[in-house]
Short mmCIF file of N, CA and C in Angstrom, two decimals:
data_model
loop_
_atom_site.label_atom_id
_atom_site.label_comp_id
_atom_site.label_asym_id
_atom_site.label_seq_id
_atom_site.Cartn_x
_atom_site.Cartn_y
_atom_site.Cartn_z
N MET A 195 -86.99 -145.42 61.65
CA MET A 195 -87.96 -146.40 61.21
C MET A 195 -89.24 -146.28 62.03
N ARG A 196 -89.06 -146.18 63.33
CA ARG A 196 -90.19 -146.11 64.22
C ARG A 196 -91.01 -144.83 63.95
N VAL A 197 -90.36 -143.68 63.73
CA VAL A 197 -91.05 -142.42 63.44
C VAL A 197 -91.81 -142.55 62.12
N GLY A 198 -91.18 -143.15 61.13
CA GLY A 198 -91.84 -143.35 59.83
C GLY A 198 -93.09 -144.19 59.95
N LEU A 199 -93.02 -145.26 60.76
CA LEU A 199 -94.18 -146.12 60.98
C LEU A 199 -95.30 -145.37 61.68
N CYS A 200 -94.94 -144.54 62.67
CA CYS A 200 -95.95 -143.75 63.40
C CYS A 200 -96.63 -142.76 62.45
N VAL A 201 -95.84 -142.13 61.60
CA VAL A 201 -96.40 -141.18 60.63
C VAL A 201 -97.34 -141.91 59.67
N LEU A 202 -96.93 -143.09 59.22
CA LEU A 202 -97.76 -143.88 58.32
C LEU A 202 -99.07 -144.28 59.00
N LEU A 203 -99.00 -144.77 60.23
CA LEU A 203 -100.20 -145.16 60.97
C LEU A 203 -101.12 -143.95 61.20
N LEU A 204 -100.53 -142.80 61.54
CA LEU A 204 -101.31 -141.59 61.75
C LEU A 204 -101.99 -141.17 60.45
N SER A 205 -101.29 -141.26 59.35
CA SER A 205 -101.86 -140.92 58.05
C SER A 205 -103.04 -141.82 57.70
N VAL A 206 -102.89 -143.10 57.94
CA VAL A 206 -103.97 -144.06 57.68
C VAL A 206 -105.16 -143.75 58.56
N MET A 207 -104.91 -143.44 59.84
CA MET A 207 -106.00 -143.12 60.76
C MET A 207 -106.75 -141.87 60.31
N VAL A 208 -106.02 -140.86 59.86
CA VAL A 208 -106.65 -139.62 59.38
C VAL A 208 -107.49 -139.91 58.14
N MET A 209 -106.95 -140.71 57.21
CA MET A 209 -107.70 -141.04 56.00
C MET A 209 -108.96 -141.83 56.33
N VAL A 210 -108.88 -142.77 57.24
CA VAL A 210 -110.05 -143.55 57.64
C VAL A 210 -111.07 -142.64 58.31
N SER A 211 -110.59 -141.75 59.18
CA SER A 211 -111.47 -140.81 59.87
C SER A 211 -112.16 -139.89 58.85
N PHE A 212 -111.40 -139.38 57.88
CA PHE A 212 -111.97 -138.51 56.86
C PHE A 212 -113.00 -139.27 56.02
N ALA A 213 -112.68 -140.51 55.67
CA ALA A 213 -113.62 -141.32 54.88
C ALA A 213 -114.91 -141.55 55.65
N ALA A 214 -114.81 -141.79 56.95
CA ALA A 214 -116.01 -141.99 57.77
C ALA A 214 -116.82 -140.70 57.83
N ASP A 215 -116.14 -139.55 58.01
CA ASP A 215 -116.84 -138.27 58.04
C ASP A 215 -117.49 -137.97 56.69
N ALA A 216 -116.79 -138.27 55.60
CA ALA A 216 -117.32 -138.01 54.26
C ALA A 216 -118.55 -138.85 53.98
N SER A 217 -118.56 -140.08 54.48
CA SER A 217 -119.73 -140.93 54.23
C SER A 217 -120.94 -140.44 55.02
N ALA A 218 -120.71 -139.73 56.12
CA ALA A 218 -121.81 -139.20 56.91
C ALA A 218 -122.31 -137.87 56.35
N MET A 219 -121.48 -137.20 55.55
CA MET A 219 -121.86 -135.91 54.98
C MET A 219 -122.84 -136.09 53.82
N GLN A 220 -123.67 -135.09 53.67
CA GLN A 220 -124.53 -135.06 52.49
C GLN A 220 -123.72 -134.43 51.36
N LEU A 221 -123.40 -135.20 50.34
CA LEU A 221 -122.53 -134.73 49.28
C LEU A 221 -123.28 -134.09 48.12
N THR A 222 -124.58 -134.27 48.08
CA THR A 222 -125.41 -133.61 47.06
C THR A 222 -126.67 -133.12 47.74
N ARG A 223 -127.42 -132.31 47.03
CA ARG A 223 -128.71 -131.89 47.56
C ARG A 223 -129.67 -131.71 46.40
N ASP A 224 -130.93 -131.83 46.71
CA ASP A 224 -131.96 -131.62 45.70
C ASP A 224 -132.31 -130.14 45.69
N VAL A 225 -132.36 -129.56 44.51
CA VAL A 225 -132.66 -128.15 44.36
C VAL A 225 -133.94 -128.01 43.55
N LYS A 226 -134.89 -127.28 44.10
CA LYS A 226 -136.10 -126.99 43.34
C LYS A 226 -135.79 -125.87 42.36
N VAL A 227 -136.35 -125.99 41.18
CA VAL A 227 -136.13 -125.00 40.13
C VAL A 227 -137.49 -124.54 39.63
N ILE A 228 -137.66 -123.24 39.51
CA ILE A 228 -138.90 -122.75 38.93
C ILE A 228 -138.88 -123.10 37.44
N SER A 229 -139.94 -123.65 36.96
CA SER A 229 -139.99 -124.09 35.56
C SER A 229 -140.29 -122.92 34.63
N SER A 230 -140.04 -123.10 33.36
CA SER A 230 -140.39 -122.09 32.37
C SER A 230 -141.89 -121.84 32.37
N ALA A 231 -142.66 -122.92 32.50
CA ALA A 231 -144.12 -122.77 32.53
C ALA A 231 -144.55 -122.01 33.78
N GLY A 232 -143.91 -122.28 34.91
CA GLY A 232 -144.21 -121.55 36.14
C GLY A 232 -143.87 -120.07 36.02
N ALA A 233 -142.74 -119.78 35.41
CA ALA A 233 -142.33 -118.39 35.22
C ALA A 233 -143.28 -117.66 34.27
N ARG A 234 -143.68 -118.34 33.21
CA ARG A 234 -144.64 -117.73 32.27
C ARG A 234 -145.97 -117.45 32.96
N ALA A 235 -146.42 -118.39 33.79
CA ALA A 235 -147.67 -118.20 34.53
C ALA A 235 -147.55 -117.01 35.49
N LEU A 236 -146.39 -116.85 36.13
CA LEU A 236 -146.17 -115.70 37.02
C LEU A 236 -146.24 -114.39 36.24
N ALA A 237 -145.58 -114.35 35.09
CA ALA A 237 -145.59 -113.13 34.27
C ALA A 237 -147.02 -112.80 33.83
N ASP A 238 -147.76 -113.80 33.41
CA ASP A 238 -149.15 -113.58 32.97
C ASP A 238 -150.01 -113.09 34.13
N ALA A 239 -149.85 -113.69 35.30
CA ALA A 239 -150.66 -113.29 36.45
C ALA A 239 -150.31 -111.88 36.92
N CYS A 240 -149.04 -111.53 36.88
CA CYS A 240 -148.63 -110.18 37.28
C CYS A 240 -149.15 -109.16 36.27
N ALA A 241 -149.05 -109.46 34.99
CA ALA A 241 -149.56 -108.54 33.96
C ALA A 241 -151.07 -108.36 34.10
N ALA A 242 -151.78 -109.42 34.43
CA ALA A 242 -153.23 -109.32 34.63
C ALA A 242 -153.54 -108.44 35.83
N TRP A 243 -152.79 -108.60 36.92
CA TRP A 243 -152.98 -107.78 38.11
C TRP A 243 -152.70 -106.31 37.79
N ALA A 244 -151.60 -106.08 37.05
CA ALA A 244 -151.23 -104.70 36.69
C ALA A 244 -152.32 -104.07 35.81
N GLU A 245 -152.81 -104.81 34.84
CA GLU A 245 -153.86 -104.28 33.96
C GLU A 245 -155.11 -103.94 34.77
N LYS A 246 -155.48 -104.83 35.68
CA LYS A 246 -156.66 -104.61 36.53
C LYS A 246 -156.49 -103.34 37.38
N ASN A 247 -155.24 -103.07 37.79
CA ASN A 247 -154.94 -101.91 38.63
C ASN A 247 -154.45 -100.71 37.82
N LYS A 248 -154.65 -100.77 36.51
CA LYS A 248 -154.32 -99.68 35.59
C LYS A 248 -152.84 -99.26 35.66
N LEU A 249 -151.98 -100.26 35.69
CA LEU A 249 -150.54 -100.04 35.69
C LEU A 249 -149.94 -100.64 34.42
N VAL A 250 -148.83 -100.08 34.00
CA VAL A 250 -148.06 -100.64 32.89
C VAL A 250 -146.71 -101.04 33.48
N VAL A 251 -146.39 -102.33 33.41
CA VAL A 251 -145.17 -102.83 34.05
C VAL A 251 -144.34 -103.68 33.10
N ALA A 252 -143.13 -103.89 33.52
CA ALA A 252 -142.26 -104.90 32.92
C ALA A 252 -141.90 -105.86 34.03
N ILE A 253 -141.68 -107.11 33.67
CA ILE A 253 -141.49 -108.18 34.64
C ILE A 253 -140.26 -109.00 34.26
N ALA A 254 -139.43 -109.34 35.26
CA ALA A 254 -138.29 -110.24 35.04
C ALA A 254 -138.35 -111.32 36.10
N ILE A 255 -138.20 -112.58 35.66
CA ILE A 255 -138.22 -113.71 36.59
C ILE A 255 -136.92 -114.50 36.42
N LEU A 256 -136.24 -114.69 37.54
CA LEU A 256 -134.96 -115.41 37.55
C LEU A 256 -135.13 -116.76 38.22
N ASP A 257 -134.31 -117.73 37.83
CA ASP A 257 -134.28 -118.99 38.56
C ASP A 257 -133.36 -118.83 39.76
N TRP A 258 -133.19 -119.88 40.55
CA TRP A 258 -132.42 -119.80 41.79
C TRP A 258 -130.96 -119.41 41.56
N GLY A 259 -130.44 -119.67 40.38
CA GLY A 259 -129.05 -119.34 40.08
C GLY A 259 -128.86 -117.97 39.45
N GLY A 260 -129.94 -117.21 39.29
CA GLY A 260 -129.84 -115.86 38.73
C GLY A 260 -130.00 -115.79 37.23
N ASN A 261 -130.40 -116.89 36.61
CA ASN A 261 -130.60 -116.90 35.17
C ASN A 261 -131.98 -116.35 34.83
N LEU A 262 -132.05 -115.47 33.86
CA LEU A 262 -133.33 -114.92 33.42
C LEU A 262 -134.08 -116.02 32.68
N ILE A 263 -135.29 -116.35 33.18
CA ILE A 263 -136.06 -117.39 32.51
C ILE A 263 -137.35 -116.86 31.91
N GLU A 264 -137.72 -115.63 32.29
CA GLU A 264 -138.91 -115.03 31.69
C GLU A 264 -138.85 -113.53 31.87
N SER A 265 -139.20 -112.81 30.82
CA SER A 265 -139.35 -111.36 30.93
C SER A 265 -140.51 -110.95 30.05
N HIS A 266 -141.16 -109.89 30.46
CA HIS A 266 -142.31 -109.41 29.71
C HIS A 266 -142.47 -107.92 29.97
N ALA A 267 -142.73 -107.17 28.94
CA ALA A 267 -143.04 -105.74 29.09
C ALA A 267 -144.41 -105.51 28.47
N MET A 268 -145.28 -104.88 29.23
CA MET A 268 -146.61 -104.55 28.71
C MET A 268 -146.47 -103.41 27.71
N GLU A 269 -147.43 -103.31 26.80
CA GLU A 269 -147.40 -102.21 25.84
C GLU A 269 -147.39 -100.89 26.58
N GLY A 270 -146.49 -100.01 26.16
CA GLY A 270 -146.39 -98.70 26.78
C GLY A 270 -145.38 -98.62 27.91
N ALA A 271 -144.74 -99.74 28.23
CA ALA A 271 -143.72 -99.71 29.29
C ALA A 271 -142.54 -98.87 28.82
N PRO A 272 -141.96 -98.07 29.71
CA PRO A 272 -140.81 -97.26 29.31
C PRO A 272 -139.61 -98.11 28.89
N MET A 273 -138.72 -97.49 28.16
CA MET A 273 -137.57 -98.21 27.60
C MET A 273 -136.71 -98.88 28.67
N ASN A 274 -136.60 -98.28 29.84
CA ASN A 274 -135.74 -98.83 30.88
C ASN A 274 -136.46 -99.83 31.79
N ALA A 275 -137.71 -100.13 31.52
CA ALA A 275 -138.51 -100.95 32.43
C ALA A 275 -137.98 -102.38 32.58
N ILE A 276 -137.61 -103.02 31.49
CA ILE A 276 -137.07 -104.39 31.59
C ILE A 276 -135.77 -104.38 32.39
N ASP A 277 -134.91 -103.40 32.13
CA ASP A 277 -133.65 -103.31 32.86
C ASP A 277 -133.87 -103.16 34.35
N THR A 278 -134.80 -102.28 34.75
CA THR A 278 -135.02 -102.08 36.18
C THR A 278 -135.67 -103.31 36.81
N ALA A 279 -136.58 -103.96 36.10
CA ALA A 279 -137.19 -105.19 36.63
C ALA A 279 -136.12 -106.26 36.85
N LEU A 280 -135.20 -106.40 35.91
CA LEU A 280 -134.12 -107.38 36.02
C LEU A 280 -133.18 -107.05 37.19
N LEU A 281 -132.79 -105.79 37.30
CA LEU A 281 -131.90 -105.39 38.39
C LEU A 281 -132.56 -105.60 39.75
N LYS A 282 -133.84 -105.29 39.84
CA LYS A 282 -134.56 -105.51 41.10
C LYS A 282 -134.61 -107.01 41.43
N ALA A 283 -134.92 -107.83 40.45
CA ALA A 283 -134.98 -109.28 40.68
C ALA A 283 -133.63 -109.82 41.16
N LYS A 284 -132.55 -109.36 40.56
CA LYS A 284 -131.21 -109.79 40.98
C LYS A 284 -130.93 -109.40 42.42
N SER A 285 -131.36 -108.20 42.80
CA SER A 285 -131.16 -107.75 44.18
C SER A 285 -131.97 -108.59 45.16
N ALA A 286 -133.22 -108.89 44.82
CA ALA A 286 -134.06 -109.71 45.70
C ALA A 286 -133.46 -111.11 45.85
N LEU A 287 -132.92 -111.65 44.75
CA LEU A 287 -132.32 -112.97 44.80
C LEU A 287 -131.04 -112.97 45.65
N ARG A 288 -130.18 -111.99 45.43
CA ARG A 288 -128.91 -111.94 46.17
C ARG A 288 -129.15 -111.82 47.68
N TRP A 289 -130.06 -110.93 48.06
CA TRP A 289 -130.28 -110.67 49.48
C TRP A 289 -131.36 -111.56 50.09
N ARG A 290 -132.04 -112.33 49.24
CA ARG A 290 -133.06 -113.28 49.68
C ARG A 290 -134.14 -112.63 50.54
N ARG A 291 -134.53 -111.43 50.07
CA ARG A 291 -135.59 -110.69 50.75
C ARG A 291 -136.19 -109.70 49.77
N PRO A 292 -137.40 -109.23 50.06
CA PRO A 292 -138.00 -108.21 49.19
C PRO A 292 -137.09 -106.98 49.12
N THR A 293 -137.04 -106.35 47.96
CA THR A 293 -136.18 -105.18 47.81
C THR A 293 -136.63 -104.03 48.69
N SER A 294 -137.88 -104.00 49.10
CA SER A 294 -138.32 -102.95 50.03
C SER A 294 -137.56 -103.07 51.36
N GLU A 295 -137.29 -104.29 51.81
CA GLU A 295 -136.52 -104.49 53.04
C GLU A 295 -135.07 -104.06 52.85
N THR A 296 -134.49 -104.42 51.72
CA THR A 296 -133.11 -104.03 51.44
C THR A 296 -133.02 -102.51 51.33
N ASN A 297 -134.01 -101.91 50.71
CA ASN A 297 -134.05 -100.46 50.57
C ASN A 297 -134.04 -99.79 51.95
N LYS A 298 -134.83 -100.31 52.88
CA LYS A 298 -134.87 -99.75 54.25
C LYS A 298 -133.52 -99.88 54.94
N MET A 299 -132.85 -101.02 54.74
CA MET A 299 -131.52 -101.23 55.35
C MET A 299 -130.52 -100.21 54.83
N VAL A 300 -130.57 -99.94 53.52
CA VAL A 300 -129.64 -98.99 52.92
C VAL A 300 -129.96 -97.57 53.40
N ARG A 301 -131.24 -97.21 53.36
CA ARG A 301 -131.64 -95.84 53.76
C ARG A 301 -131.33 -95.55 55.22
N SER A 302 -131.45 -96.55 56.08
CA SER A 302 -131.18 -96.35 57.51
C SER A 302 -129.69 -96.38 57.82
N GLY A 303 -128.88 -96.84 56.88
CA GLY A 303 -127.45 -96.96 57.11
C GLY A 303 -127.08 -98.27 57.79
N GLU A 304 -128.06 -99.14 58.02
CA GLU A 304 -127.81 -100.43 58.68
C GLU A 304 -126.87 -101.30 57.86
N ASN A 305 -127.05 -101.28 56.54
CA ASN A 305 -126.21 -102.08 55.64
C ASN A 305 -126.10 -101.35 54.32
N LEU A 306 -124.91 -100.87 54.00
CA LEU A 306 -124.69 -100.13 52.76
C LEU A 306 -124.10 -101.00 51.66
N ALA A 307 -123.88 -102.29 51.95
CA ALA A 307 -123.27 -103.19 50.97
C ALA A 307 -123.99 -103.17 49.62
N PRO A 308 -125.33 -103.17 49.57
CA PRO A 308 -125.98 -103.17 48.26
C PRO A 308 -125.59 -101.98 47.38
N THR A 309 -125.20 -100.87 47.99
CA THR A 309 -124.84 -99.70 47.18
C THR A 309 -123.52 -99.86 46.47
N PHE A 310 -122.60 -100.67 47.02
CA PHE A 310 -121.32 -100.86 46.33
C PHE A 310 -121.18 -102.24 45.72
N MET A 311 -122.26 -103.02 45.75
CA MET A 311 -122.24 -104.35 45.13
C MET A 311 -123.04 -104.38 43.83
N ASN A 312 -123.31 -103.20 43.29
CA ASN A 312 -124.05 -103.05 42.03
C ASN A 312 -125.46 -103.62 42.10
N ASP A 313 -126.05 -103.55 43.29
CA ASP A 313 -127.44 -103.97 43.44
C ASP A 313 -128.34 -102.77 43.15
N PHE A 314 -129.62 -103.04 43.08
CA PHE A 314 -130.62 -102.03 42.79
C PHE A 314 -131.75 -102.21 43.80
N PRO A 315 -131.50 -101.80 45.06
CA PRO A 315 -132.49 -102.07 46.11
C PRO A 315 -133.66 -101.09 46.09
N GLN A 316 -134.36 -101.08 44.99
CA GLN A 316 -135.55 -100.24 44.86
C GLN A 316 -136.78 -101.13 44.96
N LEU A 317 -137.84 -100.59 45.51
CA LEU A 317 -139.06 -101.36 45.70
C LEU A 317 -139.52 -102.00 44.40
N GLY A 318 -139.94 -103.27 44.49
CA GLY A 318 -140.51 -103.90 43.31
C GLY A 318 -140.10 -105.33 43.04
N ALA A 319 -139.36 -105.96 43.95
CA ALA A 319 -138.94 -107.35 43.68
C ALA A 319 -138.99 -108.18 44.95
N VAL A 320 -139.22 -109.47 44.75
CA VAL A 320 -139.28 -110.42 45.86
C VAL A 320 -138.61 -111.73 45.48
N PRO A 321 -138.02 -112.42 46.46
CA PRO A 321 -137.57 -113.79 46.19
C PRO A 321 -138.79 -114.70 46.18
N ILE A 322 -138.68 -115.84 45.54
CA ILE A 322 -139.75 -116.84 45.53
C ILE A 322 -139.23 -118.03 46.32
N ILE A 323 -139.89 -118.34 47.44
CA ILE A 323 -139.41 -119.36 48.36
C ILE A 323 -140.43 -120.48 48.47
N VAL A 324 -139.98 -121.70 48.21
CA VAL A 324 -140.85 -122.88 48.31
C VAL A 324 -140.21 -123.84 49.31
N ASN A 325 -140.95 -124.21 50.34
CA ASN A 325 -140.43 -125.11 51.38
C ASN A 325 -139.09 -124.65 51.94
N GLY A 326 -138.96 -123.35 52.17
CA GLY A 326 -137.74 -122.80 52.74
C GLY A 326 -136.59 -122.65 51.76
N GLN A 327 -136.78 -123.00 50.52
CA GLN A 327 -135.72 -122.94 49.51
C GLN A 327 -136.03 -121.85 48.48
N VAL A 328 -135.08 -120.97 48.24
CA VAL A 328 -135.26 -119.93 47.23
C VAL A 328 -135.20 -120.58 45.86
N VAL A 329 -136.29 -120.49 45.11
CA VAL A 329 -136.34 -121.10 43.78
C VAL A 329 -136.20 -120.07 42.68
N GLY A 330 -136.23 -118.79 43.04
CA GLY A 330 -136.09 -117.74 42.05
C GLY A 330 -136.43 -116.40 42.65
N ALA A 331 -136.60 -115.42 41.78
CA ALA A 331 -136.98 -114.07 42.20
C ALA A 331 -137.77 -113.43 41.07
N MET A 332 -138.59 -112.47 41.46
CA MET A 332 -139.44 -111.78 40.49
C MET A 332 -139.30 -110.29 40.71
N GLY A 333 -138.92 -109.58 39.65
CA GLY A 333 -138.80 -108.12 39.71
C GLY A 333 -139.83 -107.49 38.80
N VAL A 334 -140.42 -106.39 39.27
CA VAL A 334 -141.44 -105.68 38.51
C VAL A 334 -141.07 -104.20 38.52
N SER A 335 -141.18 -103.56 37.38
CA SER A 335 -140.68 -102.21 37.20
C SER A 335 -141.52 -101.10 37.80
N SER A 336 -142.52 -101.42 38.54
CA SER A 336 -143.41 -100.41 39.10
C SER A 336 -143.16 -100.24 40.59
N GLY A 337 -143.55 -99.08 41.13
CA GLY A 337 -143.49 -98.86 42.57
C GLY A 337 -144.38 -99.82 43.32
N ASP A 338 -145.42 -100.31 42.66
CA ASP A 338 -146.29 -101.32 43.24
C ASP A 338 -145.86 -102.73 42.82
N GLY A 339 -144.63 -102.86 42.39
CA GLY A 339 -144.14 -104.13 41.87
C GLY A 339 -144.21 -105.29 42.84
N GLU A 340 -143.95 -105.02 44.11
CA GLU A 340 -144.01 -106.11 45.09
C GLU A 340 -145.45 -106.60 45.26
N LYS A 341 -146.41 -105.70 45.20
CA LYS A 341 -147.82 -106.11 45.28
C LYS A 341 -148.18 -106.95 44.05
N CYS A 342 -147.71 -106.53 42.88
CA CYS A 342 -147.98 -107.26 41.64
C CYS A 342 -147.35 -108.65 41.71
N ALA A 343 -146.09 -108.71 42.14
CA ALA A 343 -145.38 -109.99 42.25
C ALA A 343 -146.06 -110.89 43.27
N GLN A 344 -146.44 -110.33 44.42
CA GLN A 344 -147.10 -111.13 45.46
C GLN A 344 -148.43 -111.68 44.96
N ALA A 345 -149.20 -110.85 44.26
CA ALA A 345 -150.48 -111.31 43.72
C ALA A 345 -150.25 -112.46 42.74
N ALA A 346 -149.22 -112.34 41.91
CA ALA A 346 -148.91 -113.40 40.94
C ALA A 346 -148.47 -114.68 41.64
N ILE A 347 -147.61 -114.56 42.63
CA ILE A 347 -147.13 -115.73 43.37
C ILE A 347 -148.29 -116.42 44.07
N ASP A 348 -149.17 -115.63 44.68
CA ASP A 348 -150.34 -116.21 45.35
C ASP A 348 -151.24 -116.93 44.36
N ALA A 349 -151.45 -116.33 43.19
CA ALA A 349 -152.33 -116.93 42.19
C ALA A 349 -151.74 -118.20 41.59
N VAL A 350 -150.45 -118.20 41.32
CA VAL A 350 -149.81 -119.33 40.66
C VAL A 350 -149.48 -120.46 41.64
N PHE A 351 -148.90 -120.12 42.77
CA PHE A 351 -148.46 -121.14 43.72
C PHE A 351 -149.54 -121.51 44.75
N LYS A 352 -150.59 -120.77 44.78
CA LYS A 352 -151.75 -121.07 45.65
C LYS A 352 -151.35 -121.37 47.09
N GLY A 353 -150.52 -120.46 47.66
CA GLY A 353 -150.12 -120.61 49.05
C GLY A 353 -148.93 -121.52 49.28
N GLN A 354 -148.37 -122.12 48.25
CA GLN A 354 -147.24 -123.04 48.41
C GLN A 354 -145.90 -122.32 48.34
N ALA A 355 -145.89 -121.01 48.10
CA ALA A 355 -144.65 -120.23 48.03
C ALA A 355 -144.80 -118.97 48.86
N THR A 356 -143.68 -118.49 49.39
CA THR A 356 -143.67 -117.25 50.14
C THR A 356 -142.62 -116.32 49.51
N THR A 357 -142.55 -115.11 50.05
CA THR A 357 -141.56 -114.16 49.56
C THR A 357 -140.62 -113.72 50.67
N SER A 358 -140.69 -114.40 51.81
CA SER A 358 -139.83 -114.06 52.93
C SER A 358 -139.51 -115.34 53.70
N ALA A 359 -138.23 -115.47 54.05
CA ALA A 359 -137.80 -116.67 54.79
C ALA A 359 -138.13 -116.55 56.26
N ARG A 360 -138.54 -115.37 56.68
CA ARG A 360 -138.82 -115.15 58.11
C ARG A 360 -140.23 -115.47 58.45
#
C-alpha cells in the first residue's frame, strides 16, 4: 500500500512538473511566409536584371516549406532551365545558404552530404531571410543566378531581407 501511494504521489508530481514546464514552453511560433505577390515581384525584378545584363534565365521561388510559389522562364530559355532553377532553389532552402557556398563545401570535400541527398549545389540560388527567419529561396538557371536573385531581393525587399544568416 505504501509503495503504491509513493508511486501515485511521484506520478502526480511528475505530471505537475511537466504541466509547469509545458506552460513555460512556447507551443507555437509565428512564421513569415513570402506572398504570391512578393514572389511575382521577385521574378519580375530578376527577369528585368537578366534582360538588362543580356541573359536569358529561368527562375523558381519557393516558400519556407519548399513549395513552388512562382516560376518564370524568359523567352529562349533552354528546356532544362526551369528544372535547374527549381533544384538550385531547393538546395539553397535545405542548406539555408547560397548554393555557391554549398558548392565550395562539396568541391573541397568539407561536406559531401549534398551529393547523396539529391541536392543540386550549383551556383545560382539563395535563401531569402527576413529578420533571421528563412521565408523562402530563389533559384536562377544562370551562372550569374545569385547576382540576379540578389538584385531582385534588394529591389523588392529594399534592404529588409538578406541571403545569408551569417
